[in-house]
Amino acid sequence: MSLDRTSSVSAGWTLLAVCTAALILPLSFSGGALATPSIGLDLGAGPLALTWITNAFMLSFGSLLMAAGTLADRYGRKRMFVSGVGVFVLASLALGLAPNIVWLDGLRALQGVGAAAALAGGSAALANTFEGRSQIKAFSLLGTSFGVGLALGPILAGVLIEHIGWRAVFVSGALIGVLALLMAIPMMHESKDPHASKLDAKGTVSFTATLVLFTWGILLVPSTGWNSAPVIGMLLGALVCVLMFVRIERRVTRPMLDLSLFRYPRFVGVQLLPVATCFCFVVLLVLLPVRLIGIEGRSATDTGLLMIALSAPMLIVPYLAGVLTHWASARVLSAAGLLIAAAGLLLLSRVGINQPTLEWVVPLLVIGIGTGLPWGLMDGLSVSVVPKERAGMATGIFGTTRVAGEGISLAIVSALLAVLIQRHLPSQSAGAAQYLATGDLSQATGVAQGLEQAVLGAAYLQAFQVLLYGLAALTVAVALLILWFLRQATPVAVAELSEATSDCEAIVNAKCKT
């Protein structure tokens, strides 16, 4: 695309606005996790309600991502971006005033709606504004923005929580969003796709219902058990909804998800990569602050600083992964990275309660470095393992798998941790396990019927160690499956594709090519 001076200025401001908005998405994720113990103490919420602080955001974000992309193409990329950031800002400001946990969880879901619209609209606007190498550089900068937010979000959230309060975390996100709007509204050009398809409303509703019912059912397990009517009802409802979704997608002319792509073994293998990174990395962004603040009593600032060891490698390693493809295949690098992350999880399992900070740094760095290798190659692999004409839909599926998978993995791991804690406590004190899993040690002590905090801490540590063993085993298993599914050469050189390593690239390609 040849840009005159006016359009060059507009393109620059568009990129800056979208990158600014991208900072608040990881901040909202990690900030909500860091704030959970403080929110529990302030609002007096129960364990199930506290788990929805993060899950509500991730579920609405992941389930609406592709629908937002369709609306952006149909009604305008700028309009969708501005509307999404606007909803995010209003929801964030309202979170700063939330009177109780019910309002807070609902507003977090609304935040996720805004995040989906902002990401889909902003990334589609970049795809329309830039072409060729300029587009690759634009999305590389966008990926860097996500990395900066992921790396610095915990420390910013920690400082705000400790010195101002947990509400300041959400208000700070709103202020960054306002800055993005001030750049986007006057400078971003509007663009649409005249051939954009209509919103697959039935597919969107059935897909969202599947995720919500499944997640809700899993989160109910620690309190009601697998055999309870609510759990069975939720999981059966999720099964019915997913079957409806498959039937809908097979019948519509332009489906939201082209299920025929799952006939490609290599495509299936690529979908396993975000599953592995969710369980070996993303869940730790939530579990570790809960443990460090709620169980071990560390300050929010110290916890934020410690979390940098886990997230900072994401600023460098994904780029290095692209460079390393000149000497090793993406298949081998991705599998090797997962094995390194699994080793880091085993090292982390050896860290006891109230250990010095240095005991944490090495395991967290190893996990971050290992995860960074497949993280930097996944987007390129998602388009390289299918025929070129199917690349758009392939990246759309991958993006949804990645974001929605984070919400599902959080629900599974949170419920599993509570169940494991129950097994290490006397039967009469099982109710304390749910509070321990959400980092509420004081409430756990109150319902533990005389058990000392040291005993509760020991039960938590044992359960946490078993959980890490399971996550490490799962990560190793996926690494081996990746080696199997991706054993054939890919038709596109991944080295050329891996430069744009942001989550947004998957969504953009899907929407600008359909």
Coordinates of C-alpha atoms in Angstrom, one line a residue:
M1 CA 0.0 0.0 0.0
S2 CA 1.4 3.3 -1.0
L3 CA 0.6 5.9 1.7
D4 CA 0.6 9.7 1.2
R5 CA 1.7 11.9 4.0
T6 CA -1.9 12.3 5.4
S7 CA -2.5 8.5 5.4
S8 CA 1.0 7.9 6.8
V9 CA 0.2 10.1 9.8
S10 CA -3.2 8.4 10.2
A11 CA -1.5 5.0 10.0
G12 CA 1.0 5.9 12.7
W13 CA -1.7 7.2 15.1
T14 CA -3.8 4.1 14.4
L15 CA -0.9 1.8 15.3
L16 CA -0.2 3.9 18.4
A17 CA -3.9 3.8 19.5
V18 CA -4.2 0.1 19.0
C19 CA -0.9 -0.7 20.8
T20 CA -2.0 1.6 23.7
A21 CA -5.3 -0.3 24.0
A22 CA -3.4 -3.6 23.9
L23 CA -1.6 -2.7 27.1
I24 CA -4.8 -2.9 29.2
L25 CA -5.8 -6.4 28.2
P26 CA -2.9 -8.2 30.0
L27 CA -3.1 -5.7 32.8
S28 CA -6.8 -6.5 33.3
F29 CA -6.0 -10.2 33.4
S30 CA -3.0 -10.1 35.8
G31 CA -4.4 -7.2 37.8
G32 CA -7.6 -9.0 38.5
A33 CA -5.7 -12.0 39.7
L34 CA -3.5 -10.0 42.0
A35 CA -6.5 -8.1 43.3
T36 CA -8.5 -11.3 44.1
P37 CA -7.3 -11.8 47.7
S38 CA -7.9 -8.1 48.5
I39 CA -11.4 -8.2 46.9
G40 CA -12.3 -11.2 49.0
L41 CA -11.3 -9.5 52.2
D42 CA -13.1 -6.3 51.3
L43 CA -16.3 -7.6 49.8
G44 CA -16.5 -10.8 51.9
A45 CA -17.2 -12.9 48.8
G46 CA -17.4 -16.7 48.7
P47 CA -14.9 -18.9 46.9
L48 CA -17.1 -19.5 43.8
A49 CA -17.8 -15.8 43.3
L50 CA -14.1 -15.0 43.6
T51 CA -13.1 -17.5 40.9
W52 CA -15.5 -15.7 38.5
I53 CA -13.4 -12.5 38.8
T54 CA -11.0 -13.8 36.2
N55 CA -13.2 -16.4 34.6
A56 CA -16.0 -14.0 33.7
F57 CA -13.6 -11.8 31.9
M58 CA -11.9 -14.6 30.0
L59 CA -15.1 -16.4 29.0
S60 CA -16.8 -13.4 27.5
F61 CA -13.6 -12.3 25.8
G62 CA -12.9 -15.7 24.2
S63 CA -16.4 -16.6 23.2
L64 CA -17.1 -13.3 21.5
L65 CA -13.8 -12.8 19.7
M66 CA -14.8 -14.1 16.3
A67 CA -18.3 -12.6 16.4
A68 CA -16.7 -9.2 17.1
G69 CA -14.4 -9.7 14.1
T70 CA -17.4 -10.3 11.9
L71 CA -19.2 -7.2 13.2
A72 CA -16.0 -5.2 12.7
D73 CA -15.8 -6.2 9.0
R74 CA -19.5 -5.5 8.5
Y75 CA -20.1 -2.3 10.4
G76 CA -16.6 -0.7 10.5
R77 CA -13.3 -1.5 12.1
K78 CA -12.9 1.9 13.7
R79 CA -16.4 1.8 15.0
M80 CA -15.9 -1.6 16.6
F81 CA -12.5 -0.6 18.1
V82 CA -13.8 2.7 19.6
S83 CA -17.0 1.0 20.9
G84 CA -15.0 -1.8 22.4
V85 CA -12.5 0.4 24.2
G86 CA -15.4 2.6 25.3
V87 CA -17.3 -0.3 26.8
F88 CA -14.0 -1.4 28.5
V89 CA -13.4 2.0 29.9
L90 CA -17.0 2.4 31.3
A91 CA -16.9 -1.1 32.8
S92 CA -13.5 -0.4 34.4
L93 CA -14.7 2.8 36.0
A94 CA -17.8 1.0 37.2
L95 CA -15.6 -1.7 38.7
G96 CA -14.0 1.0 40.8
L97 CA -17.4 1.6 42.4
A98 CA -18.7 -2.0 42.5
P99 CA -20.6 -2.4 45.8
N100 CA -20.5 -6.2 45.9
I101 CA -19.1 -9.3 44.3
V102 CA -22.2 -9.8 42.1
W103 CA -21.8 -6.4 40.5
L104 CA -18.0 -7.0 40.2
D105 CA -18.3 -10.3 38.4
G106 CA -21.0 -8.9 36.0
L107 CA -18.8 -5.9 35.2
R108 CA -15.8 -8.2 34.6
A109 CA -17.9 -10.0 32.0
L110 CA -18.8 -6.7 30.4
Q111 CA -15.1 -5.9 30.4
G112 CA -14.5 -9.0 28.4
V113 CA -17.1 -8.0 25.8
G114 CA -15.3 -4.7 25.4
A115 CA -12.0 -6.4 25.1
A116 CA -13.2 -8.7 22.4
A117 CA -14.6 -5.8 20.3
A118 CA -11.4 -3.7 20.9
L119 CA -9.0 -6.5 19.9
A120 CA -11.0 -7.6 16.9
G121 CA -11.7 -4.1 15.6
G122 CA -8.2 -2.7 16.3
S123 CA -6.3 -5.6 14.7
A124 CA -8.6 -5.6 11.7
A125 CA -7.9 -1.9 11.3
L126 CA -4.2 -2.5 11.3
A127 CA -4.6 -5.2 8.7
N128 CA -6.5 -2.8 6.5
T129 CA -4.0 0.0 7.0
F130 CA -0.7 -1.8 6.5
E131 CA 0.5 -4.4 3.9
G132 CA 3.5 -6.7 3.4
R133 CA 6.5 -6.0 5.6
S134 CA 4.8 -3.0 7.1
Q135 CA 2.0 -5.2 8.3
I136 CA 4.4 -7.7 9.9
K137 CA 6.2 -4.8 11.7
A138 CA 2.9 -3.4 12.9
F139 CA 1.8 -6.7 14.4
S140 CA 5.2 -7.2 15.9
L141 CA 4.8 -3.9 17.7
L142 CA 1.4 -5.0 18.8
G143 CA 2.8 -8.2 20.1
T144 CA 5.5 -6.3 21.9
S145 CA 2.7 -4.1 23.5
F146 CA 1.1 -7.3 24.8
G147 CA 4.5 -8.4 26.2
V148 CA 5.0 -5.1 27.9
G149 CA 1.6 -5.3 29.5
L150 CA 2.2 -8.9 30.6
A151 CA 5.6 -8.1 32.0
L152 CA 4.8 -4.8 33.8
G153 CA 1.2 -5.4 34.6
P154 CA 1.8 -7.4 37.9
I155 CA 4.2 -4.9 39.4
L156 CA 1.9 -1.9 38.4
A157 CA -1.1 -3.8 39.9
G158 CA 0.9 -4.7 43.0
V159 CA 1.9 -1.1 43.7
L160 CA -1.6 0.2 43.1
I161 CA -3.2 -2.4 45.4
E162 CA -0.8 -1.9 48.2
H163 CA -0.8 2.0 48.2
I164 CA -4.2 2.9 46.9
G165 CA -6.4 -0.2 46.9
W166 CA -7.7 -2.9 44.5
R167 CA -10.2 -0.6 42.8
A168 CA -7.3 1.5 41.5
V169 CA -6.2 -1.4 39.3
F170 CA -9.4 -1.2 37.2
V171 CA -9.5 2.6 37.2
S172 CA -5.9 2.7 35.8
G173 CA -7.0 0.5 32.9
A174 CA -9.8 2.9 32.2
L175 CA -7.3 5.8 32.1
I176 CA -5.1 4.0 29.5
G177 CA -8.2 3.2 27.5
V178 CA -9.2 6.9 27.5
L179 CA -5.8 7.7 26.1
A180 CA -6.3 5.2 23.3
L181 CA -9.7 6.8 22.5
L182 CA -8.2 10.3 22.3
M183 CA -5.9 9.1 19.6
A184 CA -8.3 6.8 17.7
I185 CA -11.4 8.9 17.4
P186 CA -9.8 11.8 15.5
M187 CA -7.1 10.0 13.6
M188 CA -8.2 6.5 12.7
H189 CA -9.8 6.0 9.3
E190 CA -12.9 3.9 9.0
S191 CA -12.9 0.8 6.8
K192 CA -15.4 -2.0 6.1
D193 CA -15.5 -5.2 4.1
P194 CA -18.3 -4.9 1.5
H195 CA -18.5 -8.7 1.2
A196 CA -18.5 -9.3 5.0
S197 CA -20.9 -12.1 6.1
K198 CA -23.7 -11.6 8.5
L199 CA -23.2 -12.4 12.2
D200 CA -23.6 -16.1 12.9
A201 CA -25.9 -15.4 15.8
K202 CA -27.0 -19.0 16.5
G203 CA -23.4 -20.2 16.4
T204 CA -22.2 -17.4 18.7
V205 CA -25.0 -18.1 21.3
S206 CA -24.5 -21.9 21.3
F207 CA -20.7 -21.5 21.5
T208 CA -20.9 -19.0 24.4
A209 CA -23.4 -21.2 26.2
T210 CA -21.1 -24.2 25.9
L211 CA -18.2 -22.3 27.5
V212 CA -20.3 -20.8 30.3
L213 CA -22.1 -24.0 31.2
F214 CA -18.9 -26.1 31.1
T215 CA -16.9 -23.7 33.2
W216 CA -19.7 -23.2 35.7
G217 CA -20.2 -26.9 36.1
I218 CA -16.4 -27.5 36.7
L219 CA -16.3 -24.7 39.3
L220 CA -19.2 -26.2 41.2
V221 CA -17.4 -29.5 41.7
P222 CA -15.4 -28.6 44.9
S223 CA -18.5 -27.6 46.7
T224 CA -21.1 -30.0 45.5
G225 CA -19.2 -33.0 44.1
W226 CA -19.2 -34.6 40.6
N227 CA -22.5 -36.5 41.3
S228 CA -24.5 -33.4 42.3
A229 CA -27.5 -32.4 40.2
P230 CA -26.2 -28.9 39.4
V231 CA -22.8 -30.2 38.1
I232 CA -24.4 -33.0 36.0
G233 CA -27.0 -30.5 34.7
M234 CA -24.4 -27.9 33.7
L235 CA -22.1 -30.4 32.0
L236 CA -25.0 -32.1 30.2
G237 CA -26.2 -28.6 29.1
A238 CA -22.7 -27.9 27.8
L239 CA -22.8 -31.1 25.8
V240 CA -26.1 -30.3 24.3
C241 CA -24.9 -26.8 23.3
V242 CA -21.7 -28.0 21.7
L243 CA -23.7 -30.5 19.7
M244 CA -26.0 -27.8 18.6
F245 CA -23.0 -25.6 17.7
V246 CA -21.5 -28.3 15.5
R247 CA -24.8 -28.9 13.7
I248 CA -25.3 -25.1 13.1
E249 CA -21.7 -24.7 11.8
R250 CA -22.2 -27.6 9.4
R251 CA -25.3 -26.1 7.9
V252 CA -24.6 -22.4 7.5
T253 CA -23.1 -21.1 4.3
R254 CA -20.3 -19.2 5.9
P255 CA -19.6 -20.8 9.3
M256 CA -18.0 -19.0 12.3
L257 CA -15.8 -22.1 12.6
D258 CA -14.9 -24.3 9.6
L259 CA -14.9 -27.7 11.3
S260 CA -13.5 -29.4 8.2
L261 CA -10.1 -28.0 9.1
F262 CA -9.8 -30.5 11.9
R263 CA -9.3 -33.2 9.3
Y264 CA -5.7 -31.9 9.0
P265 CA -3.6 -33.7 11.6
R266 CA -1.1 -30.9 11.7
F267 CA -3.8 -28.4 12.3
V268 CA -5.1 -30.4 15.3
G269 CA -1.5 -30.5 16.6
V270 CA -1.2 -26.7 16.5
Q271 CA -4.4 -26.4 18.5
L272 CA -2.7 -28.3 21.3
L273 CA 0.0 -25.6 21.7
P274 CA -2.2 -23.0 23.3
V275 CA -3.7 -25.7 25.5
A276 CA -0.2 -26.5 26.8
T277 CA 0.8 -22.9 27.3
C278 CA -2.4 -22.3 29.2
F279 CA -1.7 -25.1 31.7
C280 CA 2.0 -24.5 32.1
F281 CA 2.0 -20.7 32.1
V282 CA -1.3 -18.8 32.0
V283 CA -2.8 -20.5 35.0
L284 CA 0.2 -19.5 37.1
L285 CA -0.5 -15.9 36.4
V286 CA -3.6 -16.4 38.6
L287 CA -2.5 -19.2 41.0
L288 CA 0.8 -17.7 42.1
P289 CA -0.6 -14.3 43.3
V290 CA -3.3 -16.1 45.2
R291 CA -0.7 -18.2 46.9
L292 CA 1.9 -15.5 47.5
I293 CA -0.6 -12.9 48.8
G294 CA -3.4 -15.0 50.3
I295 CA -1.5 -18.0 51.8
E296 CA 2.0 -16.7 52.4
G297 CA 1.1 -13.1 53.3
R298 CA 3.4 -11.3 50.9
S299 CA 2.7 -7.8 49.9
A300 CA 1.1 -7.1 46.6
T301 CA 4.2 -5.1 45.5
D302 CA 6.6 -7.9 46.3
T303 CA 4.3 -10.4 44.5
G304 CA 4.2 -8.2 41.5
L305 CA 8.0 -7.9 41.4
L306 CA 8.3 -11.7 41.8
M307 CA 5.9 -12.3 38.9
I308 CA 8.2 -10.4 36.6
A309 CA 10.5 -13.5 36.6
L310 CA 7.6 -15.5 35.0
S311 CA 6.4 -12.9 32.5
A312 CA 9.5 -10.9 31.5
P313 CA 10.9 -13.7 29.2
M314 CA 7.8 -13.1 27.0
L315 CA 9.4 -9.8 25.9
I316 CA 12.5 -11.6 24.4
V317 CA 12.1 -15.3 23.9
P318 CA 9.2 -15.3 21.3
Y319 CA 11.4 -13.2 19.0
L320 CA 14.4 -15.5 19.6
A321 CA 12.2 -18.4 18.7
G322 CA 11.7 -17.0 15.3
V323 CA 15.4 -16.5 14.9
L324 CA 16.1 -20.1 16.0
T325 CA 13.9 -21.5 13.2
H326 CA 16.9 -21.0 10.9
W327 CA 18.6 -23.9 12.7
A328 CA 15.8 -26.0 14.1
S329 CA 12.2 -26.7 13.0
A330 CA 9.3 -25.0 14.7
R331 CA 8.1 -28.5 15.7
V332 CA 11.3 -29.3 17.6
L333 CA 11.5 -25.8 19.1
S334 CA 7.9 -25.9 20.3
A335 CA 8.3 -29.4 21.9
A336 CA 11.6 -28.4 23.5
G337 CA 10.1 -25.3 24.9
L338 CA 7.3 -27.3 26.5
L339 CA 9.7 -29.8 28.0
I340 CA 11.7 -26.9 29.5
A341 CA 8.5 -25.4 30.9
A342 CA 7.7 -28.8 32.4
A343 CA 11.1 -28.9 34.1
G344 CA 10.4 -25.5 35.5
L345 CA 7.1 -26.7 37.0
L346 CA 8.9 -29.5 38.7
L347 CA 11.4 -27.1 40.1
L348 CA 8.6 -24.9 41.3
S349 CA 7.0 -27.8 43.1
R350 CA 10.1 -27.9 45.4
V351 CA 9.6 -24.4 46.6
G352 CA 8.0 -24.5 50.1
I353 CA 5.8 -22.0 51.9
N354 CA 7.5 -18.7 52.9
Q355 CA 10.8 -19.5 51.0
P356 CA 13.2 -16.6 50.1
T357 CA 12.5 -14.8 46.9
L358 CA 15.5 -16.2 45.2
E359 CA 14.1 -19.7 45.6
W360 CA 11.3 -18.7 43.3
V361 CA 13.2 -16.8 40.6
V362 CA 14.9 -19.7 38.8
P363 CA 11.8 -21.9 38.4
L364 CA 9.7 -19.0 37.2
L365 CA 12.4 -17.9 34.7
V366 CA 12.7 -21.5 33.4
I367 CA 8.9 -21.7 32.9
G368 CA 8.8 -18.3 31.2
I369 CA 11.7 -19.1 28.9
G370 CA 10.3 -22.5 28.0
T371 CA 6.8 -21.2 27.3
G372 CA 8.2 -18.4 25.2
L373 CA 9.5 -20.8 22.5
P374 CA 6.1 -22.2 21.4
W375 CA 4.5 -18.8 22.2
G376 CA 6.6 -17.2 19.5
L377 CA 5.8 -19.8 16.8
M378 CA 2.2 -20.7 17.4
D379 CA 0.7 -17.9 15.2
G380 CA 2.9 -18.7 12.3
L381 CA 2.2 -22.5 12.6
S382 CA -1.5 -21.9 12.7
V383 CA -1.5 -20.7 9.0
S384 CA 1.4 -22.9 7.8
V385 CA -0.2 -26.2 8.5
V386 CA -3.2 -25.8 6.2
P387 CA -3.7 -24.9 2.5
K388 CA -3.2 -21.2 1.8
E389 CA -6.8 -20.6 0.9
R390 CA -7.9 -21.9 4.3
A391 CA -5.4 -19.8 6.3
G392 CA -7.9 -17.1 7.4
M393 CA -10.3 -19.5 9.0
A394 CA -7.5 -21.5 10.5
T395 CA -6.1 -18.5 12.4
G396 CA -9.6 -17.6 13.5
I397 CA -10.1 -21.0 15.1
F398 CA -6.6 -20.8 16.6
G399 CA -7.3 -17.4 18.2
T400 CA -10.5 -18.6 19.7
T401 CA -8.9 -21.8 21.0
R402 CA -6.2 -19.7 22.6
V403 CA -8.3 -17.2 24.4
A404 CA -11.3 -19.4 25.3
G405 CA -8.9 -22.1 26.4
E406 CA -7.4 -19.8 29.0
G407 CA -10.8 -19.4 30.7
I408 CA -11.5 -23.2 30.6
S409 CA -8.0 -24.1 31.9
L410 CA -8.4 -21.6 34.8
A411 CA -11.7 -23.2 35.8
I412 CA -10.3 -26.7 35.6
V413 CA -7.1 -25.9 37.6
S414 CA -9.0 -23.8 40.2
A415 CA -11.5 -26.6 40.9
L416 CA -8.7 -29.3 40.9
L417 CA -6.7 -27.4 43.4
A418 CA -9.7 -27.1 45.8
V419 CA -10.3 -30.9 45.4
L420 CA -6.7 -31.7 46.1
I421 CA -6.7 -29.5 49.2
Q422 CA -9.8 -31.3 50.5
R423 CA -7.9 -34.6 50.3
H424 CA -5.2 -33.3 52.6
L425 CA -7.6 -32.0 55.2
P426 CA -9.7 -33.9 57.8
S427 CA -13.2 -34.6 56.4
Q428 CA -14.8 -32.3 59.0
S429 CA -12.7 -29.4 57.7
A430 CA -13.2 -29.9 54.0
G431 CA -15.1 -26.6 53.7
A432 CA -11.9 -24.8 54.3
A433 CA -10.4 -26.1 51.1
Q434 CA -12.5 -23.8 48.9
Y435 CA -11.3 -20.7 50.8
L436 CA -7.7 -21.9 50.7
A437 CA -7.9 -22.3 46.9
T438 CA -8.9 -18.7 46.5
G439 CA -6.2 -17.4 49.0
D440 CA -8.6 -16.6 51.8
L441 CA -6.6 -18.0 54.7
S442 CA -8.6 -16.2 57.4
Q443 CA -11.9 -17.6 56.3
A444 CA -10.4 -21.0 55.9
T445 CA -9.2 -20.8 59.5
G446 CA -12.7 -19.8 60.7
V447 CA -14.3 -22.9 59.1
A448 CA -11.5 -25.4 59.8
Q449 CA -12.7 -26.4 63.2
G450 CA -9.6 -25.7 65.3
L451 CA -6.9 -26.4 62.7
E452 CA -4.0 -24.0 63.0
Q453 CA -2.9 -22.0 60.0
A454 CA 0.4 -23.9 59.8
V455 CA -1.7 -27.1 59.2
L456 CA -3.8 -25.4 56.6
G457 CA -0.6 -24.0 54.9
A458 CA 0.9 -27.5 54.8
A459 CA -2.3 -28.9 53.2
Y460 CA -2.2 -26.2 50.6
L461 CA 1.4 -26.8 49.8
Q462 CA 0.9 -30.5 49.4
A463 CA -2.0 -30.0 47.1
F464 CA -0.1 -27.3 45.1
Q465 CA 2.8 -29.7 44.6
V466 CA 0.5 -32.5 43.3
L467 CA -1.1 -30.0 41.0
L468 CA 2.3 -28.9 39.6
Y469 CA 3.2 -32.6 39.0
G470 CA 0.0 -33.0 37.0
L471 CA 0.6 -29.8 35.0
A472 CA 4.2 -30.9 34.2
A473 CA 2.9 -34.3 33.1
L474 CA 0.3 -32.7 30.9
T475 CA 2.9 -30.4 29.4
V476 CA 5.2 -33.3 28.6
A477 CA 2.4 -35.3 27.0
V478 CA 1.5 -32.4 24.8
A479 CA 5.1 -31.9 23.8
L480 CA 5.2 -35.5 22.6
L481 CA 1.9 -35.1 20.8
I482 CA 3.3 -32.1 19.0
L483 CA 6.3 -34.1 17.8
W484 CA 3.8 -36.7 16.4
F485 CA 1.2 -34.4 14.8
L486 CA 3.7 -32.0 13.3
R487 CA 6.1 -34.6 12.1
Q488 CA 5.5 -33.7 8.4
A489 CA 7.1 -30.6 6.9
T490 CA 4.9 -27.5 6.9
P491 CA 4.2 -25.9 3.5
V492 CA 5.1 -22.4 4.6
A493 CA 8.4 -21.4 6.1
V494 CA 7.5 -20.6 9.7
A495 CA 10.5 -18.4 10.1
E496 CA 8.9 -15.8 7.8
L497 CA 5.6 -16.0 9.7
S498 CA 6.8 -16.0 13.3
E499 CA 7.9 -12.4 13.4
A500 CA 4.4 -11.3 14.2
T501 CA 3.9 -13.1 17.4
S502 CA 0.9 -11.3 19.0
D503 CA -2.4 -12.9 19.8
C504 CA -4.1 -10.4 17.5
E505 CA -2.5 -11.7 14.3
A506 CA -4.7 -14.8 14.4
I507 CA -7.9 -12.8 14.6
V508 CA -6.8 -10.3 12.0
N509 CA -6.0 -12.7 9.3
A510 CA -9.2 -14.6 9.8
K511 CA -11.3 -11.5 9.5
C512 CA -9.5 -9.6 6.7
K513 CA -9.5 -12.7 4.4
T514 CA -13.1 -13.8 4.9

